[in-house]
Amino acid sequence: MTQTRSIIRGVGGYLPANCVTNDQLAQRVETSDEWIQQRTGIKQRYLAADGEYTSDLALAAAQQALERAGLTPADIDLIIVATTTPDYTFPSTATIVQRKLGMHHGAAFDLQAVCSGFVFAVATADSYLKNGLAKRALVIGAETFSRLLDWNDRTTCVLFGDGAGAVVMEVEHVGDDAPERGVLASSLRSDGHYWDKLYTQGGPSTTLGMGFVHMEGKEVFRHAVGMITDVVNSVFETTGYGVEDLDWFIPHQANKRIIDGAGHKLHIPPEKVVVTVDRHANTSAASVPLALNEAFTDGRIKPGDLVMLEAMGGGFTWAASLIRW
Ligand code: ACO
């Protein structure tokens, strides 16, 4: 008997060159390094240059993931870009990446689940691959979130940054006795009743514009830890694994206090939690793949490791995915 599974073949990431510290932000709005670090753990963030678009960040991350997988664009037949900050309202940023990769074949589309977008995209690609709709997928989380910010609003502009991360996923047909590998289970959730806790005050259909980010920070905080533990425990239940089996916990990097709160509630030892929010800030859909890329690049994640991805964001949306590396 054979089993069909989707595995991660390559990982990549990209951060824009311009690094902006909290002290530099404090020259633009009334804030301080101390306030930002105490409330969020953020020390700095990277901001895309003028003329540098989400598709450029996505492309750079995708190229690194392809190179590390030993593959070329010719080997890819599905591109999913998770983003809230597309280059244009349409066409999708995924089709722009497809063009920039020189591809005419395959399918490409964007996925919108805000900060949970990458985990939703991994689950979506996993399903496409296992159901025969594609053989190899580029799954990208990419954002120029800085462009959605009101830079005079100190309650939001200090929290976010730009960046991109990507993985190459591949379908495999192996014997039932093959060692476990790939995406084991995912849990996806949303509840649109929370829409006004975190949203942009505008869009093509409402204001004919884009709108800036509006957030009820305390409300987001209040729900985040419970929602994260909900999907993580759901994935553990499906797979039969537990916290004691986990090698790496890769959470959405919104806020160090939310990460600590979730880790504490789930009883995950801090040394197993990958943290990049201090250096990247919240890069929305890019945050999980950027953290994954860092832990892969510095050698923390090794073949056979059990890795939990999780995220929570606007909608609200929340999701987790358990992967055997
Ligand atoms: N610098 C200095 N002072 C500030 C700043 C700032 N950047 N922002 C707000 N303040 C002030 C407020 O004006 C307020 O002043 P006041 O008491 O004189 O009115 C005071 O600080 C406290 O403001 P609160 O909004 O109550 O601050 P809080 O302790 O809730 O912290 C924060 C705000 C960090 C956003 C917190 O609510 C939080 O962590 N929420 C989680 C949401 C989050 O991380 N979202 C990220 C995006 S969502 C996602 O990705 C899941």
Coordinates of C-alpha atoms and ligand atoms in Angstrom, one line a residue, residues 25 29-33 35-36 38-40 42 114-116 145 153-160 197-198 213 215-222 224 228 252-258 282-284 287 311-314 316-317, ligand 1:
L25 CA 10.3 55.8 15.0
V29 CA 5.5 59.9 16.5
E30 CA 5.3 60.3 20.2
T31 CA 6.5 57.0 21.5
S32 CA 9.6 55.5 23.0
D33 CA 11.8 52.4 22.7
W35 CA 7.1 51.7 25.7
I36 CA 7.3 49.6 22.5
Q38 CA 7.7 46.6 27.2
R39 CA 4.3 46.2 25.5
T40 CA 5.4 44.2 22.4
I42 CA 9.7 44.8 19.3
V114 CA -4.5 38.4 7.0
C115 CA -1.9 37.3 9.6
S116 CA -3.1 33.7 9.4
F145 CA 2.2 46.1 5.6
D153 CA -1.1 56.7 14.6
R154 CA 1.3 55.6 17.3
T155 CA -1.1 52.8 18.4
T156 CA -0.5 50.8 15.2
C157 CA 2.5 52.1 13.3
V158 CA 5.0 50.8 15.8
L159 CA 3.8 47.2 15.6
F160 CA 4.3 46.2 12.0
K197 CA -11.6 44.5 16.1
L198 CA -8.9 44.6 13.4
V213 CA -5.3 49.7 9.8
M215 CA -7.1 47.9 15.8
E216 CA -8.7 47.4 19.2
G217 CA -5.4 46.1 20.7
K218 CA -6.8 45.0 24.0
E219 CA -9.6 43.0 22.3
V220 CA -7.1 41.3 20.0
F221 CA -4.9 40.5 22.9
R222 CA -7.9 39.2 24.9
A224 CA -5.5 35.7 20.8
I228 CA -4.2 29.9 19.3
H252 CA 2.8 34.2 14.4
Q253 CA 5.0 37.1 15.5
A254 CA 2.6 39.8 16.5
N255 CA 3.6 40.4 20.0
K256 CA 6.1 38.8 22.5
R257 CA 3.5 38.9 25.2
I258 CA 0.9 36.9 23.1
N282 CA 4.6 41.9 12.9
T283 CA 4.9 41.1 9.2
S284 CA 1.4 39.7 9.0
S287 CA 5.8 36.4 9.9
A311 CA -1.2 32.2 13.6
M312 CA -4.1 34.5 14.4
G313 CA -5.2 37.7 12.8
G314 CA -7.9 39.9 11.4
F316 CA -10.7 36.9 13.2
T317 CA -8.9 34.0 11.6
Ligands
ACO1 N1 3.9 54.8 22.4 C1 3.6 55.3 23.6 N2 2.4 55.3 24.1 C2 1.4 54.7 23.4 C3 1.6 54.1 22.2 C4 2.9 54.1 21.7 N3 3.3 53.6 20.5 N4 0.5 53.5 21.8 C5 -0.4 53.8 22.7 N5 0.1 54.5 23.7 C6 -0.5 55.0 24.9 C7 -2.0 55.1 24.7 O1 -2.4 56.3 24.1 C8 -2.5 55.0 26.2 O2 -2.3 56.3 26.8 P1 -3.3 56.8 27.9 O3 -3.3 55.8 29.0 O4 -2.8 58.2 28.2 O5 -4.6 56.9 27.1 C9 -1.5 54.0 26.8 O6 -0.4 54.0 25.9 C10 -2.1 52.7 26.9 O7 -2.7 52.3 25.7 P2 -3.4 50.9 25.4 O8 -3.9 50.8 24.1 O9 -4.3 50.6 26.6 O10 -2.1 50.0 25.5 P3 -2.0 48.5 25.8 O11 -1.4 48.2 27.0 O12 -3.3 47.8 25.4 O13 -0.9 48.1 24.6 C11 -0.9 47.0 22.5 C12 -1.3 48.3 23.3 C13 0.6 46.8 22.6 C14 -1.3 47.2 21.0 C15 -1.6 45.8 23.2 O14 -3.0 46.1 23.3 C16 -1.4 44.6 22.4 O15 -0.4 44.0 22.5 N6 -2.5 44.1 21.7 C17 -2.3 42.9 20.9 C18 -2.6 43.3 19.6 C19 -1.4 43.1 18.7 O16 -0.3 42.7 19.0 N7 -1.8 43.3 17.4 C20 -0.9 43.1 16.4 C21 -1.7 42.9 15.2 S1 -2.9 41.7 15.4 C22 -2.3 40.3 15.0 O17 -1.4 40.2 14.3 C23 -2.9 39.1 15.7

